[in-house]
Coordinates of N, CA and C in Angstrom, one line a residue:
M1 N -25.7 12.2 35.1 CA -25.0 11.9 36.3 C -24.5 12.6 37.0
T2 N -25.2 12.8 38.9 CA -25.4 13.7 40.0 C -24.1 13.3 40.4
F3 N -22.6 14.2 41.1 CA -22.4 13.5 42.2 C -22.6 14.2 43.3
S4 N -22.5 13.8 44.2 CA -22.1 14.4 45.8 C -21.9 15.1 46.0
S5 N -22.0 16.7 46.3 CA -21.1 18.1 46.4 C -20.1 17.7 47.6
K6 N -20.9 16.9 48.5 CA -19.6 16.5 49.7 C -18.3 14.8 49.4
C7 N -19.1 15.1 47.9 CA -18.1 14.2 47.4 C -17.1 14.3 46.3
S8 N -17.4 15.7 46.8 CA -16.4 16.9 45.1 C -16.7 15.7 43.6
S9 N -17.9 15.9 43.4 CA -17.6 15.8 42.6 C -16.8 16.0 40.6
L10 N -16.5 17.5 40.7 CA -15.4 18.2 40.1 C -14.8 17.1 39.7
G11 N -13.6 17.2 41.8 CA -12.3 16.3 41.2 C -12.8 14.8 40.8
A12 N -13.8 14.0 41.3 CA -13.7 12.3 40.9 C -14.5 12.1 39.0
M13 N -14.8 13.6 38.2 CA -14.8 13.9 37.4 C -13.3 14.4 36.6
L14 N -12.0 14.7 37.3 CA -11.5 15.3 36.4 C -10.4 13.4 36.9
W15 N -10.6 13.4 37.9 CA -9.8 11.9 37.6 C -10.1 11.1 36.8
L16 N -11.3 10.7 36.7 CA -12.2 9.9 36.6 C -11.7 10.4 34.4
A17 N -11.7 11.6 33.5 CA -11.1 12.4 32.9 C -10.2 11.3 32.8
G18 N -8.7 11.8 33.5 CA -7.6 11.7 33.6 C -7.6 10.0 32.7
G19 N -8.2 9.6 33.9 CA -7.6 7.6 33.5 C -8.5 7.4 32.3
L20 N -8.9 7.7 31.3 CA -9.8 8.3 30.2 C -9.2 7.9 29.2
L21 N -8.5 9.3 29.5 CA -7.0 10.0 28.7 C -5.2 9.1 28.8
F22 N -5.6 8.3 29.6 CA -3.9 8.1 29.3 C -4.8 6.1 28.4
L23 N -6.3 5.4 29.5 CA -7.0 4.4 28.3 C -6.9 4.6 26.9
T24 N -7.5 5.5 26.4 CA -7.3 5.7 25.0 C -6.4 5.9 24.6
S25 N -5.4 7.1 25.0 CA -3.4 6.5 24.5 C -3.6 5.6 24.0
G26 N -3.8 4.8 26.0 CA -2.3 3.5 25.3 C -3.6 2.8 24.7
I27 N -4.8 2.7 24.0 CA -5.1 2.0 23.2 C -4.4 2.6 21.7
S28 N -4.3 3.7 21.5 CA -3.9 4.3 20.4 C -2.3 3.5 20.2
L29 N -2.0 3.9 20.9 CA -0.5 3.2 21.4 C -0.3 2.1 20.8
L30 N -0.9 1.7 21.3 CA -1.2 -0.7 21.0 C -1.5 -0.8 20.0
I31 N -2.4 -0.3 18.9 CA -3.3 -0.2 17.3 C -1.2 0.3 17.4
R32 N -1.2 1.5 17.2 CA -0.3 1.7 16.4 C 1.1 0.3 16.8
G33 N 1.8 0.3 17.6 CA 2.8 -0.7 17.8 C 3.2 -1.8 17.0
L34 N 1.4 -2.6 17.5 CA 0.8 -4.0 17.3 C 1.4 -3.5 14.9
S35 N 0.3 -2.8 14.8 CA 0.6 -1.8 13.2 C 1.9 -2.3 12.8
D36 N 2.5 -1.2 13.2 CA 4.1 -1.5 12.8 C 4.8 -2.5 12.9
G37 N 4.9 -2.7 14.2 CA 5.6 -4.8 14.2 C 5.0 -5.3 13.3
D38 N 4.0 -5.6 13.3 CA 3.3 -6.5 11.3 C 3.8 -6.3 10.4
T39 N 3.8 -4.6 10.4 CA 5.2 -4.2 8.7 C 6.4 -4.8 8.6
A40 N 6.6 -4.2 9.6 CA 8.1 -4.7 9.8 C 9.1 -5.9 9.7
E41 N 8.0 -7.0 10.3 CA 7.8 -8.6 10.1 C 7.6 -8.5 8.7
N42 N 6.9 -8.0 8.2 CA 6.6 -8.9 6.3 C 7.9 -7.6 6.1
L43 N 8.4 -7.4 6.1 CA 9.5 -6.4 4.7 C 10.7 -7.0 5.2
N44 N 11.3 -7.1 4.1 CA 12.5 -7.9 4.2 C 13.8 -7.1 3.3
P45 N 14.6 -6.3 3.4 CA 15.5 -5.3 3.3 C 16.6 -6.3 2.8
A46 N 17.0 -7.8 3.0 CA 18.0 -7.9 2.8 C 18.1 -8.8 1.1
T47 N 16.8 -9.0 0.9 CA 16.5 -9.6 -0.6 C 16.3 -8.1 -1.6
D48 N 14.7 -6.9 -0.3 CA 14.7 -6.3 -1.4 C 15.3 -5.2 -2.4
F49 N 17.0 -4.9 -1.1 CA 17.7 -4.3 -1.7 C 18.9 -4.4 -1.2
E50 N 19.8 -3.9 -2.7 CA 21.7 -4.3 -2.5 C 21.7 -3.1 -2.1
E51 N 23.2 -3.1 -1.6 CA 24.3 -2.1 -1.9 C 24.8 -2.0 -3.0
L52 N 25.1 -0.8 -3.7 CA 25.5 -0.1 -4.7 C 26.8 -0.5 -4.9
P53 N 27.6 -0.2 -6.2 CA 28.8 -0.9 -6.4 C 29.4 0.9 -5.8
E54 N 29.4 1.6 -6.0 CA 30.0 3.0 -6.3 C 29.2 3.9 -4.6
I55 N 30.3 4.7 -4.2 CA 30.1 5.4 -2.7 C 28.9 6.2 -3.3
C56 N 28.5 7.0 -2.6 CA 27.5 8.3 -2.7 C 28.2 9.1 -1.9
T57 N 27.9 10.4 -2.1 CA 28.7 11.7 -1.8 C 27.9 12.2 -1.5
I58 N 27.8 13.2 -0.2 CA 26.2 14.0 0.6 C 26.6 15.1 -0.1
D59 N 26.1 16.0 -0.6 CA 26.0 17.5 -0.5 C 24.8 18.1 0.3
K60 N 24.3 18.1 0.8 CA 23.6 18.7 2.5 C 22.7 17.8 3.1
V61 N 22.9 18.1 4.5 CA 22.1 17.8 5.7 C 20.9 18.9 5.9
T62 N 20.1 17.8 6.5 CA 19.3 19.4 6.8 C 19.1 18.1 8.2
A63 N 19.3 19.4 9.6 CA 18.4 18.1 10.1 C 17.9 19.1 11.7
L64 N 16.8 18.5 11.8 CA 15.5 20.2 12.8 C 15.7 19.3 13.6
K65 N 15.7 20.7 15.3 CA 16.0 19.4 16.2 C 15.1 21.1 17.6
K66 N 13.6 19.8 17.8 CA 13.0 19.9 19.1 C 13.9 19.5 19.9
D67 N 13.8 20.7 21.1 CA 13.1 20.7 22.5 C 11.9 20.4 23.0
R68 N 11.9 19.5 24.2 CA 10.5 19.1 24.9 C 10.7 18.7 26.5
S69 N 10.1 19.0 27.2 CA 10.0 18.4 28.7 C 8.5 18.1 29.0
Q70 N 9.0 17.0 29.6 CA 7.6 17.0 30.8 C 7.8 16.7 32.2
C71 N 7.4 17.8 32.6 CA 7.4 18.0 33.9 C 6.7 17.4 34.8
A72 N 6.8 16.9 36.6 CA 5.9 16.1 37.2 C 6.2 17.1 38.7
S73 N 5.5 17.8 39.9 CA 5.3 18.4 40.8 C 6.7 18.1 41.6
K74 N 6.8 16.1 41.9 CA 7.9 15.8 42.7 C 9.1 15.2 41.8
S75 N 8.8 14.2 40.6 CA 9.8 13.9 40.1 C 11.0 14.9 39.0
G76 N 10.7 16.4 39.2 CA 10.8 16.3 38.1 C 10.8 17.0 36.4
C77 N 12.0 17.5 35.8 CA 11.2 17.2 34.3 C 12.0 16.1 33.5
A78 N 11.8 15.8 32.8 CA 13.0 15.2 32.2 C 12.7 15.6 30.6
Y79 N 13.6 15.6 29.8 CA 13.9 15.9 28.0 C 13.8 15.4 27.2
F80 N 13.1 15.8 26.4 CA 13.5 15.0 25.2 C 14.0 15.8 23.6
C81 N 14.2 15.4 23.1 CA 15.1 15.9 21.6 C 14.7 15.1 20.3
D82 N 13.7 15.5 20.0 CA 12.9 14.9 18.2 C 14.5 15.3 16.9
I83 N 14.8 14.9 16.8 CA 15.0 14.9 15.7 C 15.2 14.6 14.4
A84 N 14.5 15.4 13.3 CA 14.5 15.2 11.8 C 15.2 15.4 10.4
V85 N 16.0 14.5 10.5 CA 17.5 14.7 9.5 C 17.0 14.4 8.1
S86 N 17.4 14.9 7.2 CA 17.4 14.0 5.4 C 18.5 14.7 4.8
S87 N 19.0 14.1 3.6 CA 19.9 14.5 3.1 C 19.6 15.1 1.5
L88 N 20.1 15.9 1.0 CA 20.9 15.4 -0.7 C 22.3 14.5 -0.8
F89 N 21.5 13.8 -1.9 CA 23.6 13.2 -2.2 C 23.1 12.9 -3.2
T90 N 24.4 12.6 -4.3 CA 25.2 12.1 -5.3 C 25.3 11.1 -5.8
Y91 N 25.1 10.3 -6.7 CA 25.3 8.9 -7.3 C 25.6 8.8 -8.4
R92 N 27.0 9.0 -8.9 CA 27.6 8.9 -10.3 C 26.5 10.1 -11.1
G93 N 26.9 11.5 -10.8 CA 25.8 12.7 -11.4 C 24.2 13.2 -11.2
V94 N 24.3 12.0 -11.0 CA 22.9 11.8 -10.8 C 22.4 12.5 -9.2
H95 N 21.6 13.6 -9.0 CA 21.1 14.4 -7.5 C 20.1 13.2 -7.0
Y96 N 20.3 13.0 -5.8 CA 18.7 12.1 -5.2 C 18.8 13.6 -4.2
E97 N 17.2 13.0 -3.7 CA 17.2 12.8 -2.8 C 16.2 12.2 -1.0
S98 N 17.3 12.3 0.1 CA 16.4 11.0 1.2 C 15.2 11.4 1.3
S99 N 14.9 9.8 2.0 CA 13.9 10.5 2.6 C 13.6 11.0 4.3
T100 N 13.5 11.5 5.3 CA 13.4 11.6 6.6 C 13.2 10.6 7.6
H101 N 13.9 10.9 8.0 CA 14.7 10.2 9.3 C 14.3 10.7 10.8
E102 N 13.6 10.3 11.3 CA 13.2 10.9 12.8 C 13.4 10.5 13.4
E103 N 13.5 10.8 15.1 CA 14.1 10.1 16.0 C 14.1 10.7 17.8
T104 N 13.8 10.0 18.2 CA 14.1 10.7 19.5 C 15.3 10.7 20.8
F105 N 15.5 11.5 21.5 CA 16.8 11.1 23.0 C 15.8 11.8 23.8
T106 N 16.1 10.8 25.0 CA 15.9 11.4 26.2 C 16.9 12.5 26.9
S107 N 17.0 13.3 26.5 CA 18.0 14.1 26.7 C 17.9 16.2 26.1
K108 N 18.6 16.4 26.1 CA 18.2 18.3 25.4 C 19.1 17.4 24.0
C109 N 18.7 19.0 23.3 CA 19.9 18.8 22.5 C 20.6 19.0 22.2
E110 N 21.4 20.0 22.7 CA 22.7 20.6 23.4 C 23.3 19.6 23.4
D111 N 22.6 18.6 24.7 CA 23.7 17.2 24.9 C 23.7 15.9 24.5
T112 N 22.9 16.1 22.9 CA 22.6 14.8 22.0 C 23.6 14.2 21.2
T113 N 24.1 13.5 21.3 CA 25.0 12.6 19.8 C 23.8 11.7 18.8
T114 N 23.8 12.4 17.8 CA 23.1 12.0 17.4 C 23.3 11.2 16.3
F115 N 22.5 10.0 15.6 CA 22.6 8.6 14.8 C 22.9 9.7 13.5
L116 N 23.7 8.9 12.4 CA 24.7 9.3 12.0 C 24.9 9.9 10.4
M117 N 23.4 10.2 10.4 CA 23.1 10.7 8.6 C 23.3 12.8 9.7
S118 N 23.2 12.6 11.0 CA 23.0 14.1 11.4 C 24.7 14.1 11.6
S119 N 25.1 13.6 11.1 CA 26.7 14.1 11.3 C 27.5 14.1 10.3
W120 N 26.5 13.9 9.4 CA 27.5 14.0 7.9 C 27.9 15.5 7.6
K121 N 28.7 15.7 6.1 CA 28.6 16.7 6.2 C 29.0 16.7 5.0
T122 N 29.2 18.2 3.9 CA 28.9 18.0 2.3 C 30.0 17.3 2.0
G123 N 30.4 16.3 1.4 CA 31.6 16.0 0.8 C 31.4 14.8 1.4
D124 N 31.3 14.0 2.0 CA 31.3 12.9 2.7 C 31.1 12.0 1.9
E125 N 31.9 10.7 1.7 CA 31.6 9.6 1.3 C 30.8 8.7 1.8
V126 N 29.9 8.1 0.8 CA 28.9 6.9 2.3 C 28.3 5.8 1.5
S127 N 28.6 4.7 1.5 CA 27.8 3.5 1.7 C 25.7 4.3 1.0
C128 N 26.1 3.2 0.1 CA 24.1 3.7 -0.4 C 23.8 2.6 -1.1
W129 N 21.9 2.4 -1.3 CA 21.9 1.1 -1.4 C 20.1 2.0 -2.6
H130 N 20.3 0.4 -3.5 CA 19.5 0.5 -4.1 C 18.3 -0.8 -4.2
P131 N 16.6 -0.4 -4.8 CA 16.0 -1.6 -5.2 C 16.6 -3.1 -5.9
V132 N 16.8 -4.2 -5.6 CA 16.6 -4.8 -6.4 C 15.7 -4.6 -7.4
E133 N 14.3 -4.4 -7.1 CA 13.4 -3.7 -8.6 C 12.6 -3.2 -7.9
L134 N 11.5 -2.3 -8.8 CA 10.9 -1.3 -8.3 C 9.6 -2.1 -8.6
P135 N 8.2 -1.9 -8.1 CA 7.8 -0.4 -7.4 C 8.7 -1.9 -5.8
V136 N 9.0 -1.3 -4.8 CA 9.1 -1.8 -3.4 C 8.0 -1.0 -2.9
S137 N 7.6 -2.0 -1.0 CA 6.6 -1.3 -0.3 C 6.7 -0.1 0.3
A138 N 5.6 0.5 -0.2 CA 5.2 1.8 0.4 C 6.3 2.7 1.6
E139 N 6.0 0.6 3.1 CA 7.0 1.4 4.2 C 8.5 1.7 3.9
Y140 N 8.7 1.3 3.2 CA 10.4 1.3 2.5 C 10.0 2.8 2.7
N141 N 9.4 3.9 2.9 CA 9.8 5.4 2.8 C 11.1 6.1 1.8
C142 N 10.9 5.7 0.7 CA 11.6 6.4 0.0 C 11.2 7.4 -0.7
G143 N 13.0 8.4 -0.7 CA 12.5 9.8 -0.5 C 12.9 9.7 -2.1
N144 N 13.3 9.5 -3.2 CA 12.5 9.4 -4.5 C 12.8 8.7 -5.4
P145 N 12.0 8.8 -7.2 CA 11.2 8.0 -7.5 C 12.3 6.5 -7.5
E146 N 13.7 6.9 -7.9 CA 14.5 4.8 -7.8 C 14.1 4.4 -6.5
C147 N 14.2 5.3 -5.5 CA 14.2 4.9 -4.0 C 15.9 4.6 -3.7
Y148 N 16.9 5.0 -3.9 CA 18.0 5.2 -3.6 C 18.1 5.8 -2.0
K149 N 18.9 4.7 -1.6 CA 19.1 5.3 -0.2 C 20.7 5.3 0.4
V150 N 20.5 6.2 1.8 CA 21.9 7.0 2.4 C 22.6 6.6 3.6
I151 N 20.7 5.4 4.1 CA 20.7 4.7 5.6 C 20.5 3.2 5.0
S152 N 21.1 2.1 5.4 CA 20.6 1.1 5.0 C 19.4 0.4 5.3
P153 N 18.9 0.0 4.6 CA 16.9 -0.3 4.7 C 17.1 -1.5 5.8
E154 N 17.7 -2.0 5.7 CA 17.8 -3.4 7.6 C 18.2 -2.7 9.2
Q155 N 18.5 -1.1 8.5 CA 18.6 -0.7 9.6 C 17.4 -0.1 10.1
E156 N 16.6 0.9 9.1 CA 15.4 1.8 9.1 C 14.3 0.8 9.7
V157 N 14.7 -0.5 9.2 CA 13.1 -2.0 9.3 C 13.5 -1.9 11.0
E158 N 15.0 -2.2 11.1 CA 15.1 -2.9 12.7 C 14.6 -1.6 14.0
T159 N 15.0 -0.2 13.0 CA 14.4 1.2 13.7 C 12.7 0.8 14.3
L160 N 12.0 0.4 12.9 CA 10.9 0.7 12.3 C 10.3 -0.5 14.5
K161 N 11.1 -2.1 14.2 CA 10.7 -2.9 15.0 C 11.2 -2.4 16.6
E162 N 11.9 -1.8 17.0 CA 12.2 -0.4 17.6 C 11.0 -0.2 18.6
E163 N 10.6 0.1 17.6 CA 9.9 1.2 17.7 C 8.6 1.0 17.9
S164 N 8.1 -0.4 17.2 CA 6.6 -0.4 17.8 C 7.3 -1.7 18.8
S165 N 7.5 -1.9 19.0 CA 8.0 -2.4 20.5 C 8.2 -1.6 21.1
H166 N 8.6 -0.4 21.5 CA 8.4 1.0 22.6 C 6.7 1.3 22.4
D167 N 6.3 1.3 21.5 CA 5.4 2.0 22.0 C 4.1 1.2 22.3
V168 N 4.5 -0.4 22.3 CA 3.1 -1.2 22.5 C 3.5 -1.9 24.1
Q169 N 4.6 -1.1 24.5 CA 5.3 -1.2 26.2 C 4.3 0.3 26.9
L170 N 4.2 1.4 26.2 CA 3.6 2.5 26.1 C 2.1 2.5 26.8
G171 N 1.6 1.7 25.7 CA 0.1 1.2 25.2 C -0.2 0.7 26.7
I172 N 0.2 -0.3 27.2 CA -0.3 -1.4 27.5 C 0.1 -1.3 28.6
G173 N 1.1 -0.5 29.6 CA 1.3 0.6 30.4 C 0.5 1.8 30.9
G174 N 0.0 2.9 29.6 CA -1.2 3.7 29.4 C -2.5 2.5 29.4
I175 N -2.6 2.0 29.4 CA -4.0 1.1 29.5 C -4.5 0.7 30.9
A176 N -2.9 0.1 31.1 CA -3.1 -0.7 33.1 C -3.4 0.8 33.9
I177 N -2.8 2.4 33.2 CA -3.0 2.9 34.8 C -4.6 3.3 34.6
G178 N -4.6 4.2 33.2 CA -6.4 4.7 33.3 C -7.6 3.6 33.4
T179 N -7.1 2.2 32.8 CA -8.0 1.6 33.7 C -8.1 1.3 35.4
F180 N -6.9 1.7 35.9 CA -7.0 1.9 37.9 C -7.3 2.7 37.6
V181 N -7.2 4.0 37.1 CA -7.3 4.9 37.9 C -9.3 4.7 37.5
A182 N -9.7 4.7 36.6 CA -10.9 5.6 36.5 C -11.9 4.4 36.9
S183 N -11.8 3.1 37.3 CA -11.7 2.4 38.5 C -11.9 2.3 39.9
V184 N -10.7 3.0 39.5 CA -10.4 3.3 41.4 C -11.4 4.2 42.0
T185 N -11.6 5.7 41.1 CA -12.1 7.0 40.8 C -13.4 6.4 40.9
I186 N -13.8 5.4 39.7 CA -16.0 4.6 40.5 C -15.9 4.4 41.1
W187 N -15.4 3.3 42.2 CA -16.1 2.5 42.6 C -15.8 3.1 44.1
Y188 N -14.6 4.8 44.0 CA -14.7 5.7 45.3 C -15.5 6.4 45.6
N189 N -16.2 6.9 43.9 CA -17.5 7.5 43.9 C -18.7 7.0 44.6
G190 N -18.8 5.5 44.0 CA -20.2 5.2 44.8 C -20.0 4.9 45.7
Y191 N -19.1 4.9 46.4 CA -19.1 4.4 47.9 C -18.2 5.8 48.8
C192 N -18.5 6.9 48.4 CA -18.6 7.8 48.9 C -20.2 8.3 49.5
R193 N -20.9 8.6 48.0 CA -21.9 8.7 47.6 C -23.0 7.8 48.6
R194 N -22.6 6.6 48.7 CA -23.4 5.6 49.9 C -23.2 6.0 51.5
R195 N -21.4 7.1 51.8 CA -21.6 6.6 53.0 C -22.1 8.4 53.1
T196 N -22.3 9.3 52.4 CA -22.6 10.0 51.9 C -24.8 9.6 52.6
A197 N -24.9 9.2 51.6 CA -26.4 9.6 51.4 C -27.0 8.6 53.1
M198 N -26.2 7.7 53.2 CA -26.4 7.4 55.4 C -26.2 7.9 56.0
A199 N -25.1 8.9 55.6 CA -24.9 9.8 56.9 C -26.3 10.5 57.2
E200 N -26.7 11.4 55.9 CA -27.6 12.7 55.1 C -29.2 11.5 55.4
G201 N -28.8 10.4 56.2 CA -30.4 10.2 56.5 C -31.0 9.2 57.2

C-alpha cells in the first residue's frame, strides 16, 4: 500500500499498527477470559475437597514481588505490584509444598497489603484441605501429588472467576479501542489521499 507523503504515511502506519495491537491483545484477553470463566464454572470445590480434621503448620513462605508501572504523558503513571507466593507446610509430620498463587495489586509493592499466604510466617497454624478423591481436575493447580492445600479451593475458584471477568472486560475494551483507532486511521488516510489527489489534479 502506498500512502501520499502529504498525508504522513508513517504516522498513518503507526496509528494503524497501534490499533491492530489493541485489537489483537483484546482478542487474546477475551479468549483467555472466556476459557478461564468456563473452567471455573465447571469446577465444584465444595464437593471435590474437604477441610482436614487437623491444622497444618507453616514451615516456610516465599513471596516474590515485582514493581512495574505504565506511564502516559498526560495522565501520569499507574503503579502495579505483581506477587507470586508459595509455602512449605506440614500435616501430621509430613511435609508438603503448596502451589504458587499470583496476584496483581494496583499500588507499589511497598504500599501493598498482600493476600493471606504472604502474611504467614514459620510456625503459623492454618486450616488446610484435601481432595475427597484423587485425581482431581488439573485446573486446581495442586502443588503436591496429594493435592493438599493451605488456601481454600473455593477461594481459588472465586479468584479465577474474578480474573476471568477482568480479562473479558479488558478484552472487550481492547477490541473496541483497536477497532475504533484502526477504522478512523483507514478512513482518514483514504480521505486525505482523495483530497491530495484533487488538489494535485
